[in-house]
Each structure stands twice: as structure tokens, then as C-alpha cells.
Amino acid sequence: MYGVPVPREIHRSPALNAPDLAAVVDDLATRSVNYDEALAPPHVTDGWHQDRWTVVLGHEAPGEPEPDGIVAAADALVNGYEFTDPALLRAAYRHPADVVGRDMLLQGRFAMFRFHMGVRITAELDEVRAGADGPERVVGWAYQTLDGHLEQGRLTYEIVKDLTTGRVEFRIDAYSRRSEIRNPLFRAGFSMFGRHTQLRFYRAALARLADRLPHPPDPPAPDADGLVRVPTGAPPDRATWAEIHVVHPGR
């Protein structure tokens, strides 16, 4: 059903069999960001969740990041999207691909449901900015949600080094709200569990990046269909026969 181009209403139909991920990833190029940035933070804040999460990863010598230090290793993990908890979220994207403009298909996992949703990386960071204790080197990127996502919003993932003290942090800076969800079951489920699951994701992402940093995996490699699937080493599902896949559940 998913091996050839199909109408979007079929993409939204639940199915017991997994979709053709390569076809769904390629379809993301036709999708737009699903909200108006002029009506989102910082311009409009009513109705939006705004979150900022931080974990200290360690210390380098003061000054610019060391070539093989904590910043470089953490940035590689973030660039590969290796910091997600596979029990909550997995991702697939085309390889090779530039950072800005990269479309990623996220698979949110809740009970037996597998929600396939698109995001696009729209900004890459490599800059020095003023911090609380002095100048900071910031590297990372931000993605925005695409049409069909359960949420609307922007997530920014940053590796930040305080150039004065050498402290290195991983920061998540985000704004989000529930998308327009036509399916009443999914809408009710998201209203009950969406925010809780979102906060679990943030906490798990911080902890997982810190845990993987001492022994990072090899850079993710594409499978035979040209897709990179991350996080690397995610265990297979125990009962794939019971999965219910929903592609672009937010519309």
C-alpha cells in the first residue's frame, strides 16, 4: 500500500503492517511546516508550551572546543539524532543529507501505536553568544514540525561550552502546542498523555546523551533503502504483530 505514491488520506489510515518508510520519508519533501511562525513564540505565547532543559556533560579546558573533546563528541551524537530513547521515539532520514533541509520521519511510540510524523531541520547553529558567565560557543540545530504531526512547534538542540570556565552543557529549547487532530481518539489520547510523554522525552534525551557520551556508537550508516535509522542499537520490538501504524496522525 505504501510502496507507490498514494493519497494523503490513505497515509493517515491506521494499519497493522508497517509502512514503506522510504516512501513516507520521500513524501516529507512535499509537506510544509504546520504552523505560522508569526503566531508562535516569541511573537505570540498564549496557548504555547515553552520549555528549556539543561544537563551538564562535563568540562574542557577554557577556550574554544577541543578537536576531540566533549563538544565534538556530543555534537556528533546530536547531529545523528542518537540521543533519543528508542522506547519513546525513533527516527529515519535519507543519507547523505545536509543538516539544514533534512527531513526526518519520527516514530512516536505509545502502547501498541506507532505514530509516524515529519519534521524538517530549518536552522544550524555554530556561533558565540553572550552567556550568564561570559561568552559561549553554541553548536546544534533546530527542527520544525510538518503537516501531519501531532504537535506544532520548534525544538532546538544545543551543545554549549562556556569559554571562560570550560563547562559543556546539552540544552533543549522548545515551544509547542497540540496540532489540529481530526481523529477523535488520537485527539483525546494526546490531550490526556501528550504533555506527560513530551516531558518524559525531554528528561530521557538529556540522560541518554550523557550516558552515551563516554562510549558513543559509530556514526549511523544507511540501510539498503538509503535510510539511516536511529538511535543506533535500538532493540527490535517483541510483538510487532500487535503494532498499529499511523502515518501523519495530526491531520
Coordinates of N, CA and C in Angstrom, one line a residue:
M1 N 0.8 -1.2 0.0 CA 0.0 0.0 0.0 C 0.9 1.3 0.0
Y2 N 2.1 1.2 0.6 CA 2.9 2.4 0.7 C 4.1 2.4 -0.2
G3 N 4.2 1.4 -1.1 CA 5.3 1.3 -2.0 C 5.2 2.3 -3.1
V4 N 4.1 2.8 -3.4 CA 3.9 3.7 -4.5 C 3.2 5.0 -4.0
P5 N 3.3 6.1 -4.7 CA 2.6 7.3 -4.2 C 1.1 7.0 -4.0
V6 N 0.6 7.5 -2.9 CA -0.8 7.3 -2.6 C -1.4 8.6 -2.0
P7 N -2.7 8.7 -2.0 CA -3.4 9.9 -1.5 C -3.0 10.0 0.0
R8 N -3.0 11.3 0.5 CA -2.6 11.5 1.8 C -3.6 10.9 2.8
E9 N -4.9 10.8 2.4 CA -5.9 10.3 3.3 C -5.6 8.8 3.6
I10 N -4.9 8.1 2.7 CA -4.5 6.7 2.9 C -3.4 6.7 3.9
H11 N -2.4 7.7 3.8 CA -1.3 7.8 4.7 C -1.8 7.9 6.1
R12 N -3.0 8.5 6.3 CA -3.5 8.8 7.7 C -4.2 7.6 8.2
S13 N -4.4 6.5 7.4 CA -5.2 5.4 7.9 C -4.4 4.5 8.8
P14 N -4.9 4.1 9.9 CA -4.2 3.1 10.7 C -4.0 1.8 10.0
A15 N -2.9 1.1 10.2 CA -2.6 -0.2 9.6 C -1.8 -1.1 10.5
L16 N -2.1 -2.4 10.4 CA -1.3 -3.3 11.3 C 0.1 -3.6 10.7
N17 N 0.3 -3.4 9.4 CA 1.6 -3.6 8.8 C 2.3 -2.3 8.8
A18 N 3.7 -2.4 8.9 CA 4.5 -1.2 8.9 C 4.5 -0.6 7.5
P19 N 4.5 0.8 7.4 CA 4.6 1.4 6.1 C 5.9 1.3 5.5
D20 N 6.0 1.6 4.2 CA 7.2 1.7 3.5 C 7.9 3.0 3.9
L21 N 8.9 2.9 4.8 CA 9.4 4.1 5.4 C 10.1 5.0 4.3
A22 N 10.8 4.4 3.3 CA 11.5 5.1 2.3 C 10.5 6.0 1.6
A23 N 9.3 5.5 1.2 CA 8.3 6.2 0.5 C 7.7 7.4 1.4
V24 N 7.5 7.1 2.7 CA 7.0 8.1 3.6 C 8.0 9.2 3.8
V25 N 9.3 8.8 3.9 CA 10.3 9.9 4.1 C 10.4 10.7 2.9
D26 N 10.4 10.2 1.7 CA 10.4 10.9 0.4 C 9.2 11.9 0.3
D27 N 8.1 11.4 0.8 CA 6.9 12.3 0.8 C 7.0 13.5 1.6
L28 N 7.9 13.5 2.6 CA 8.0 14.7 3.5 C 8.4 15.9 2.8
A29 N 9.1 15.8 1.7 CA 9.6 17.0 0.9 C 8.4 17.8 0.4
T30 N 7.2 17.1 0.3 CA 6.0 17.8 -0.3 C 5.3 18.5 0.9
R31 N 5.7 18.4 2.1 CA 4.9 18.9 3.3 C 5.5 20.2 3.8
S32 N 4.7 21.0 4.4 CA 5.1 22.3 4.9 C 5.1 22.3 6.4
V33 N 5.8 23.3 7.0 CA 5.7 23.5 8.4 C 4.2 23.7 8.7
N34 N 3.7 23.1 9.8 CA 2.3 23.1 10.1 C 1.8 24.2 11.0
Y35 N 2.5 25.3 11.1 CA 2.0 26.5 11.8 C 2.6 27.7 11.3
D36 N 2.1 28.9 11.6 CA 2.5 30.2 11.2 C 3.5 30.7 12.2
E37 N 4.8 30.9 11.9 CA 5.8 31.4 12.8 C 5.4 32.7 13.4
A38 N 4.7 33.5 12.6 CA 4.3 34.9 13.1 C 3.3 34.8 14.3
L39 N 2.7 33.6 14.5 CA 1.7 33.4 15.5 C 2.3 32.4 16.6
A40 N 3.6 32.3 16.6 CA 4.2 31.4 17.6 C 5.2 32.3 18.4
P41 N 5.8 31.7 19.5 CA 6.8 32.4 20.3 C 8.0 32.8 19.4
P42 N 8.6 34.0 19.6 CA 8.3 34.9 20.7 C 7.2 35.9 20.5
H43 N 6.6 35.9 19.3 CA 5.6 36.8 18.9 C 4.3 36.6 19.7
V44 N 3.9 35.4 19.8 CA 2.7 35.0 20.5 C 3.0 33.9 21.4
T45 N 2.7 34.0 22.7 CA 3.0 33.0 23.7 C 1.8 32.3 24.3
D46 N 0.6 32.9 24.2 CA -0.6 32.3 24.7 C -0.9 31.0 24.0
G47 N -1.2 29.9 24.7 CA -1.5 28.7 24.2 C -0.3 27.8 23.8
W48 N 0.9 28.2 24.0 CA 2.1 27.5 23.7 C 2.8 27.1 25.0
H49 N 3.3 25.8 25.0 CA 4.3 25.4 26.0 C 5.7 25.9 25.6
Q50 N 6.4 26.4 26.5 CA 7.8 26.9 26.3 C 8.7 26.1 27.3
D51 N 9.6 25.4 26.8 CA 10.4 24.5 27.7 C 11.9 24.8 27.4
R52 N 12.7 24.7 28.5 CA 14.1 24.8 28.4 C 14.7 23.8 29.4
W53 N 15.5 22.8 28.9 CA 16.1 21.8 29.7 C 17.6 21.8 29.5
T54 N 18.3 21.5 30.6 CA 19.8 21.6 30.5 C 20.4 20.4 31.4
V55 N 21.5 19.8 30.9 CA 22.3 18.9 31.6 C 23.7 19.2 31.4
V56 N 24.5 19.2 32.4 CA 26.0 19.4 32.3 C 26.6 18.1 31.9
L57 N 27.4 18.2 30.8 CA 28.1 17.0 30.2 C 29.5 16.8 30.7
G58 N 30.1 17.9 31.2 CA 31.5 17.8 31.7 C 32.2 19.1 31.4
H59 N 33.5 19.0 31.5 CA 34.3 20.2 31.3 C 35.5 20.0 30.4
E60 N 35.8 21.0 29.6 CA 37.0 21.0 28.8 C 37.9 22.2 29.3
A61 N 39.1 22.3 28.8 CA 39.9 23.5 29.1 C 39.2 24.7 28.6
P62 N 39.3 25.9 29.3 CA 38.7 27.1 28.8 C 39.2 27.4 27.4
G63 N 38.3 28.1 26.7 CA 38.6 28.5 25.3 C 37.7 27.7 24.3
E64 N 38.0 27.8 23.1 CA 37.2 27.2 22.0 C 37.2 25.6 22.2
P65 N 36.2 25.0 21.7 CA 36.1 23.5 21.9 C 37.4 22.8 21.4
E66 N 37.7 21.7 22.1 CA 38.9 20.9 21.7 C 38.5 20.0 20.6
P67 N 39.4 19.7 19.6 CA 39.1 19.0 18.4 C 38.5 17.6 18.7
D68 N 38.9 16.9 19.7 CA 38.4 15.6 20.1 C 37.8 15.6 21.5
G69 N 37.3 16.7 21.9 CA 36.7 16.8 23.2 C 35.3 16.5 23.3
I70 N 34.7 17.0 24.5 CA 33.3 16.7 24.8 C 32.4 17.3 23.8
V71 N 32.7 18.6 23.4 CA 31.8 19.3 22.5 C 31.7 18.5 21.1
A72 N 32.8 18.1 20.6 CA 32.8 17.4 19.3 C 32.1 16.1 19.4
A73 N 32.3 15.3 20.5 CA 31.6 14.1 20.6 C 30.1 14.2 20.8
A74 N 29.7 15.2 21.6 CA 28.3 15.5 21.9 C 27.6 16.0 20.6
D75 N 28.3 16.9 19.9 CA 27.7 17.4 18.6 C 27.5 16.3 17.6
A76 N 28.4 15.3 17.5 CA 28.2 14.2 16.6 C 27.0 13.4 17.0
L77 N 26.8 13.2 18.3 CA 25.6 12.4 18.7 C 24.3 13.2 18.4
V78 N 24.3 14.5 18.7 CA 23.1 15.3 18.4 C 22.9 15.3 16.9
N79 N 23.9 15.5 16.1 CA 23.8 15.5 14.6 C 23.2 14.2 14.1
G80 N 23.5 13.1 14.7 CA 23.0 11.8 14.2 C 21.7 11.5 14.9
Y81 N 21.1 12.3 15.8 CA 19.9 12.1 16.5 C 20.0 10.8 17.3
E82 N 21.1 10.6 17.9 CA 21.4 9.4 18.7 C 21.0 9.5 20.2
F83 N 20.4 10.6 20.6 CA 20.1 10.8 22.0 C 18.7 10.5 22.4
T84 N 17.9 10.0 21.5 CA 16.5 9.7 21.8 C 16.4 8.3 22.5
D85 N 15.4 8.2 23.4 CA 15.1 6.9 24.0 C 14.3 6.1 23.0
P86 N 14.8 5.0 22.5 CA 14.0 4.2 21.5 C 12.7 3.7 21.9
A87 N 12.5 3.6 23.2 CA 11.2 3.2 23.7 C 10.1 4.3 23.5
L88 N 10.6 5.5 23.3 CA 9.6 6.6 23.1 C 9.6 7.2 21.7
L89 N 10.8 7.2 21.1 CA 10.9 7.9 19.8 C 12.1 7.3 19.0
R90 N 11.8 7.0 17.7 CA 12.9 6.6 16.8 C 12.7 7.5 15.5
A91 N 13.7 7.5 14.7 CA 13.7 8.4 13.5 C 14.4 7.7 12.3
A92 N 14.0 8.2 11.1 CA 14.6 7.7 9.9 C 14.8 8.9 9.0
Y93 N 15.9 9.0 8.3 CA 16.1 10.1 7.3 C 17.0 9.6 6.2
R94 N 17.0 10.3 5.1 CA 17.8 10.0 3.9 C 19.3 10.3 4.2
H95 N 20.2 9.4 3.6 CA 21.6 9.6 3.7 C 22.2 9.5 2.3
P96 N 23.2 10.4 2.0 CA 23.6 11.5 2.8 C 22.6 12.7 2.6
A97 N 22.7 13.6 3.6 CA 21.9 14.8 3.5 C 22.5 15.9 4.3
D98 N 22.3 17.1 3.8 CA 22.8 18.3 4.6 C 22.0 18.4 5.8
V99 N 22.5 19.1 6.8 CA 21.8 19.3 8.1 C 20.6 20.1 7.8
V100 N 20.7 21.4 7.3 CA 19.6 22.2 7.1 C 18.8 21.7 5.9
G101 N 17.6 21.5 6.0 CA 16.7 21.0 5.0 C 16.5 19.5 5.1
R102 N 17.2 18.9 6.0 CA 17.0 17.4 6.2 C 15.6 17.1 6.8
D103 N 14.9 16.3 6.1 CA 13.6 15.8 6.5 C 13.8 14.5 7.3
M104 N 13.1 14.5 8.5 CA 13.2 13.3 9.3 C 11.8 12.8 9.6
L105 N 11.7 11.5 9.6 CA 10.4 10.8 10.0 C 10.6 10.3 11.4
L106 N 9.8 10.9 12.3 CA 9.9 10.4 13.7 C 8.8 9.4 13.9
Q107 N 9.1 8.4 14.7 CA 8.1 7.4 15.1 C 7.9 7.5 16.6
G108 N 6.8 8.1 17.0 CA 6.4 8.2 18.3 C 5.8 6.9 18.7
R109 N 6.1 6.4 19.9 CA 5.6 5.1 20.3 C 4.9 5.2 21.6
F110 N 3.6 4.7 21.6 CA 2.8 4.8 22.8 C 1.9 3.5 22.7
A111 N 2.1 2.6 23.8 CA 1.4 1.4 23.8 C 1.6 0.6 22.5
M112 N 0.6 0.2 21.8 CA 0.7 -0.6 20.6 C 0.8 0.4 19.4
F113 N 0.6 1.7 19.6 CA 0.6 2.6 18.4 C 2.0 3.1 18.1
R114 N 2.2 3.2 16.7 CA 3.4 3.8 16.2 C 3.0 5.0 15.3
F115 N 3.2 6.2 15.8 CA 2.8 7.4 15.1 C 4.0 7.9 14.3
H116 N 3.9 7.9 12.9 CA 4.9 8.4 12.0 C 4.7 9.8 11.6
M117 N 5.6 10.7 12.0 CA 5.4 12.2 11.9 C 6.6 12.8 11.3
G118 N 6.5 13.9 10.5 CA 7.6 14.5 9.9 C 8.0 15.8 10.5
V119 N 9.4 16.0 10.5 CA 10.0 17.3 10.9 C 11.0 17.6 9.9
R120 N 11.4 18.9 9.9 CA 12.4 19.4 9.0 C 13.4 20.3 9.8
I121 N 14.7 20.0 9.6 CA 15.7 20.8 10.2 C 15.8 22.1 9.4
T122 N 15.6 23.2 10.1 CA 15.5 24.5 9.4 C 16.6 25.5 9.9
A123 N 17.4 25.1 10.8 CA 18.5 26.0 11.3 C 19.6 25.2 11.8
E124 N 20.8 25.6 11.5 CA 22.0 25.0 12.1 C 22.8 26.1 12.9
L125 N 23.3 25.8 14.0 CA 23.9 26.7 14.9 C 25.4 26.4 15.0
D126 N 26.2 27.5 14.9 CA 27.6 27.5 15.2 C 28.1 28.9 15.4
E127 N 28.0 29.4 16.7 CA 28.1 30.8 17.0 C 28.6 31.0 18.4
V128 N 29.1 32.2 18.6 CA 29.4 32.6 20.0 C 28.4 33.6 20.4
R129 N 27.8 33.4 21.6 CA 26.8 34.3 22.2 C 27.1 34.6 23.6
A130 N 26.5 35.6 24.1 CA 26.7 36.0 25.5 C 26.0 35.1 26.4
G131 N 26.7 34.6 27.4 CA 26.0 33.7 28.4 C 26.0 34.4 29.8
A132 N 25.5 33.7 30.8 CA 25.4 34.2 32.1 C 26.8 34.4 32.7
D133 N 27.8 33.6 32.4 CA 29.2 33.7 32.9 C 30.2 34.2 31.9
G134 N 29.7 34.7 30.7 CA 30.6 35.1 29.7 C 30.3 34.5 28.4
P135 N 31.2 34.6 27.4 CA 30.9 34.1 26.1 C 30.7 32.6 26.0
E136 N 29.8 32.1 25.2 CA 29.6 30.7 25.0 C 29.7 30.3 23.5
R137 N 30.3 29.2 23.2 CA 30.3 28.6 21.9 C 29.1 27.7 21.8
V138 N 28.2 27.9 20.8 CA 27.0 27.1 20.7 C 27.0 26.4 19.4
V139 N 26.8 25.1 19.4 CA 26.6 24.3 18.1 C 25.3 23.5 18.3
G140 N 24.7 23.2 17.2 CA 23.5 22.4 17.2 C 22.6 22.7 16.0
W141 N 21.3 22.4 16.2 CA 20.3 22.7 15.1 C 18.9 22.7 15.7
A142 N 18.0 23.1 14.9 CA 16.6 23.2 15.2 C 15.7 22.6 14.2
Y143 N 14.7 21.9 14.6 CA 13.7 21.4 13.6 C 12.3 21.9 13.9
Q144 N 11.5 21.9 12.9 CA 10.1 22.4 13.0 C 9.2 21.2 12.5
T145 N 8.0 21.2 13.1 CA 7.1 20.1 12.8 C 6.4 20.4 11.4
L146 N 6.1 19.3 10.7 CA 5.5 19.4 9.4 C 4.0 18.9 9.4
D147 N 3.3 19.2 8.4 CA 1.9 18.9 8.2 C 1.7 17.4 8.5
G148 N 0.8 17.1 9.5 CA 0.5 15.7 9.9 C 1.1 15.4 11.2
H149 N 1.9 16.2 11.8 CA 2.5 16.0 13.1 C 1.4 16.1 14.2
L150 N 1.5 15.4 15.3 CA 0.6 15.6 16.4 C 0.8 16.9 17.1
E151 N 2.0 17.5 16.9 CA 2.3 18.8 17.6 C 2.6 19.8 16.5
Q152 N 2.6 21.1 17.0 CA 3.1 22.2 16.2 C 4.2 22.8 17.0
G153 N 5.3 23.2 16.4 CA 6.4 23.8 17.2 C 7.8 23.6 16.7
R154 N 8.7 24.1 17.5 CA 10.1 24.1 17.1 C 10.9 23.6 18.3
L155 N 11.9 22.7 18.0 CA 12.8 22.2 19.0 C 14.2 22.5 18.6
T156 N 15.0 23.1 19.5 CA 16.4 23.4 19.3 C 17.2 22.6 20.2
Y157 N 18.2 21.9 19.7 CA 19.2 21.1 20.4 C 20.5 21.8 20.3
E158 N 21.1 22.1 21.5 CA 22.3 22.9 21.5 C 23.4 22.2 22.4
I159 N 24.6 22.1 21.9 CA 25.8 21.8 22.8 C 26.4 23.2 23.0
V160 N 26.6 23.5 24.3 CA 27.1 24.8 24.7 C 28.3 24.7 25.6
K161 N 29.4 25.4 25.2 CA 30.6 25.5 26.0 C 30.8 26.9 26.5
D162 N 30.9 27.0 27.8 CA 31.3 28.3 28.5 C 32.8 28.5 28.2
L163 N 33.1 29.5 27.4 CA 34.5 29.6 27.0 C 35.4 30.1 28.2
T164 N 34.8 30.6 29.2 CA 35.6 31.0 30.4 C 35.9 29.9 31.4
T165 N 34.8 29.1 31.7 CA 35.0 28.0 32.7 C 35.3 26.7 32.0
G166 N 34.9 26.5 30.7 CA 35.1 25.2 30.1 C 33.9 24.2 30.3
R167 N 32.9 24.7 31.0 CA 31.7 23.8 31.2 C 31.0 23.6 29.9
V168 N 30.6 22.3 29.7 CA 29.8 21.9 28.5 C 28.5 21.4 28.9
E169 N 27.4 21.9 28.2 CA 26.1 21.5 28.5 C 25.3 21.1 27.3
F170 N 24.3 20.3 27.5 CA 23.4 20.0 26.4 C 22.1 20.6 26.8
R171 N 21.5 21.4 25.9 CA 20.3 22.2 26.1 C 19.2 21.9 25.1
I172 N 18.0 21.7 25.6 CA 16.8 21.6 24.7 C 16.0 22.9 24.9
D173 N 15.7 23.6 23.9 CA 14.9 24.8 24.0 C 13.7 24.6 23.0
A174 N 12.5 24.7 23.5 CA 11.4 24.3 22.6 C 10.1 25.1 22.9
Y175 N 9.3 25.2 21.9 CA 7.9 25.7 22.1 C 7.0 24.8 21.3
S176 N 5.9 24.5 21.8 CA 5.0 23.5 21.2 C 3.6 23.7 21.6
R177 N 2.6 23.1 20.9 CA 1.2 23.0 21.3 C 0.6 21.9 20.5
R178 N -0.5 21.4 20.9 CA -1.2 20.3 20.1 C -1.6 20.8 18.8
S179 N -1.4 19.9 17.8 CA -1.8 20.2 16.4 C -3.3 20.0 16.3
E180 N -3.8 20.4 15.1 CA -5.1 20.1 14.7 C -5.2 18.6 14.5
I181 N -6.0 17.9 15.3 CA -6.0 16.4 15.2 C -7.5 16.0 14.9
R182 N -7.8 15.6 13.8 CA -9.2 15.3 13.4 C -9.7 14.0 14.0
N183 N -8.8 13.0 14.2 CA -9.3 11.7 14.7 C -9.6 11.9 16.2
P184 N -10.9 11.7 16.6 CA -11.2 12.0 18.0 C -10.5 11.1 19.0
L185 N -10.2 9.9 18.6 CA -9.4 9.0 19.5 C -8.0 9.5 19.8
F186 N -7.3 9.9 18.7 CA -6.0 10.5 18.8 C -6.0 11.8 19.6
R187 N -7.0 12.6 19.3 CA -7.1 13.9 19.9 C -7.3 13.8 21.4
A188 N -8.2 12.9 21.8 CA -8.4 12.6 23.3 C -7.2 12.0 23.9
G189 N -6.5 11.1 23.2 CA -5.3 10.5 23.8 C -4.2 11.5 23.9
F190 N -4.0 12.4 23.0 CA -3.0 13.4 23.1 C -3.3 14.3 24.2
S191 N -4.5 14.7 24.4 CA -4.9 15.6 25.4 C -4.6 15.0 26.8
M192 N -4.8 13.7 26.9 CA -4.5 13.1 28.2 C -3.0 12.7 28.5
F193 N -2.3 12.3 27.4 CA -1.0 11.8 27.6 C 0.1 12.6 26.9
G194 N -0.3 13.5 26.0 CA 0.8 14.1 25.2 C 1.8 14.9 25.9
R195 N 1.3 15.8 26.9 CA 2.3 16.6 27.6 C 3.2 15.8 28.5
H196 N 2.6 14.8 29.2 CA 3.4 13.9 30.0 C 4.4 13.2 29.2
T197 N 4.1 12.7 28.0 CA 5.0 11.9 27.2 C 6.1 12.9 26.7
Q198 N 5.7 14.1 26.4 CA 6.7 15.1 25.9 C 7.7 15.4 27.0
L199 N 7.3 15.6 28.2 CA 8.3 15.8 29.3 C 9.1 14.6 29.6
R200 N 8.6 13.4 29.5 CA 9.4 12.2 29.6 C 10.5 12.2 28.5
F201 N 10.1 12.6 27.3 CA 11.1 12.6 26.2 C 12.2 13.6 26.5
Y202 N 11.9 14.8 27.0 CA 13.0 15.7 27.3 C 13.9 15.2 28.4
R203 N 13.4 14.6 29.5 CA 14.2 14.1 30.5 C 15.1 12.9 30.0
A204 N 14.5 12.1 29.2 CA 15.2 10.9 28.7 C 16.3 11.3 27.8
A205 N 16.0 12.3 26.9 CA 17.0 12.8 26.0 C 18.3 13.3 26.7
L206 N 18.1 14.1 27.7 CA 19.2 14.6 28.5 C 20.0 13.5 29.1
A207 N 19.4 12.6 29.7 CA 20.1 11.5 30.4 C 20.8 10.6 29.4
R208 N 20.1 10.3 28.3 CA 20.7 9.4 27.3 C 21.9 9.9 26.6
L209 N 21.9 11.2 26.3 CA 23.1 11.8 25.7 C 24.3 11.8 26.7
A210 N 24.0 12.1 27.9 CA 25.1 12.0 28.9 C 25.6 10.6 29.1
D211 N 24.7 9.6 29.0 CA 25.1 8.2 29.2 C 25.9 7.7 28.0
R212 N 25.5 8.1 26.8 CA 26.2 7.6 25.5 C 27.5 8.3 25.3
L213 N 27.7 9.5 25.9 CA 28.9 10.3 25.6 C 30.2 9.6 25.9
P214 N 30.4 8.8 27.0 CA 31.7 8.2 27.2 C 32.0 7.1 26.2
H215 N 31.0 6.4 25.6 CA 31.3 5.4 24.7 C 30.3 5.5 23.5
P216 N 30.5 6.5 22.7 CA 29.5 6.8 21.6 C 29.5 5.7 20.5
P217 N 28.4 5.4 19.9 CA 28.4 4.5 18.8 C 29.1 5.0 17.6
D218 N 29.3 4.1 16.7 CA 29.9 4.6 15.4 C 28.8 5.4 14.7
P219 N 29.3 6.3 13.8 CA 28.3 7.2 13.1 C 27.3 6.3 12.4
P220 N 26.0 6.7 12.4 CA 25.0 5.9 11.8 C 25.2 5.7 10.3
A221 N 24.9 4.5 9.8 CA 25.1 4.2 8.4 C 23.7 3.9 7.8
P222 N 23.5 4.2 6.5 CA 22.3 3.9 5.9 C 22.0 2.4 5.6
D223 N 20.8 2.0 5.7 CA 20.4 0.6 5.3 C 20.3 0.5 3.8
A224 N 19.9 -0.6 3.3 CA 19.8 -0.9 1.9 C 18.9 0.1 1.1
D225 N 17.9 0.6 1.8 CA 17.0 1.5 1.2 C 17.4 3.0 1.2
G226 N 18.6 3.2 1.7 CA 19.2 4.5 1.8 C 18.8 5.3 3.0
L227 N 18.1 4.7 3.9 CA 17.6 5.4 5.1 C 18.6 5.1 6.3
V228 N 18.9 6.1 7.1 CA 19.5 6.0 8.4 C 18.4 5.8 9.4
R229 N 18.5 4.8 10.2 CA 17.6 4.6 11.3 C 18.3 4.7 12.6
V230 N 17.7 5.6 13.5 CA 18.4 5.9 14.7 C 17.3 5.9 15.8
P231 N 17.7 5.7 17.1 CA 19.1 5.6 17.5 C 19.7 4.3 17.2
T232 N 21.0 4.3 17.0 CA 21.8 3.1 16.7 C 21.6 2.1 17.8
G233 N 21.4 0.8 17.5 CA 21.4 -0.2 18.5 C 20.0 -0.4 19.2
A234 N 19.0 0.3 18.6 CA 17.7 0.2 19.2 C 17.2 -1.3 19.1
P235 N 16.7 -1.8 20.2 CA 16.2 -3.3 20.1 C 15.0 -3.4 19.3
P236 N 14.8 -4.6 18.7 CA 13.6 -4.8 17.9 C 12.4 -5.0 18.8
D237 N 11.2 -4.7 18.3 CA 10.0 -4.9 19.1 C 9.8 -6.4 19.4
R238 N 9.2 -6.6 20.5 CA 9.0 -8.0 20.9 C 7.7 -8.6 20.3
A239 N 6.8 -7.7 19.9 CA 5.5 -8.2 19.4 C 5.1 -7.3 18.3
T240 N 5.8 -7.3 17.1 CA 5.5 -6.5 16.0 C 4.1 -6.7 15.4
W241 N 3.6 -7.9 15.6 CA 2.3 -8.3 15.1 C 1.2 -7.4 15.7
A242 N 1.4 -6.9 16.9 CA 0.4 -6.1 17.6 C 0.5 -4.6 17.4
E243 N 1.5 -4.2 16.6 CA 1.7 -2.7 16.3 C 0.6 -2.2 15.4
I244 N 0.1 -1.0 15.7 CA -0.8 -0.3 14.9 C -0.1 1.0 14.4
H245 N 0.2 1.1 13.1 CA 0.9 2.2 12.5 C 0.0 3.2 12.0
V246 N 0.3 4.5 12.3 CA -0.5 5.6 11.8 C 0.5 6.6 11.2
V247 N 0.4 6.9 9.9 CA 1.2 7.9 9.3 C 0.6 9.2 9.2
H248 N 1.3 10.3 9.7 CA 0.7 11.6 9.7 C -0.6 11.7 10.5
P249 N -0.5 11.4 11.8 CA -1.8 11.3 12.6 C -2.4 12.6 13.0
G250 N -1.6 13.7 12.7 CA -2.1 15.0 13.2 C -3.1 15.7 12.3
R251 N -3.4 15.1 11.2 CA -4.4 15.7 10.3 C -5.5 14.7 9.9

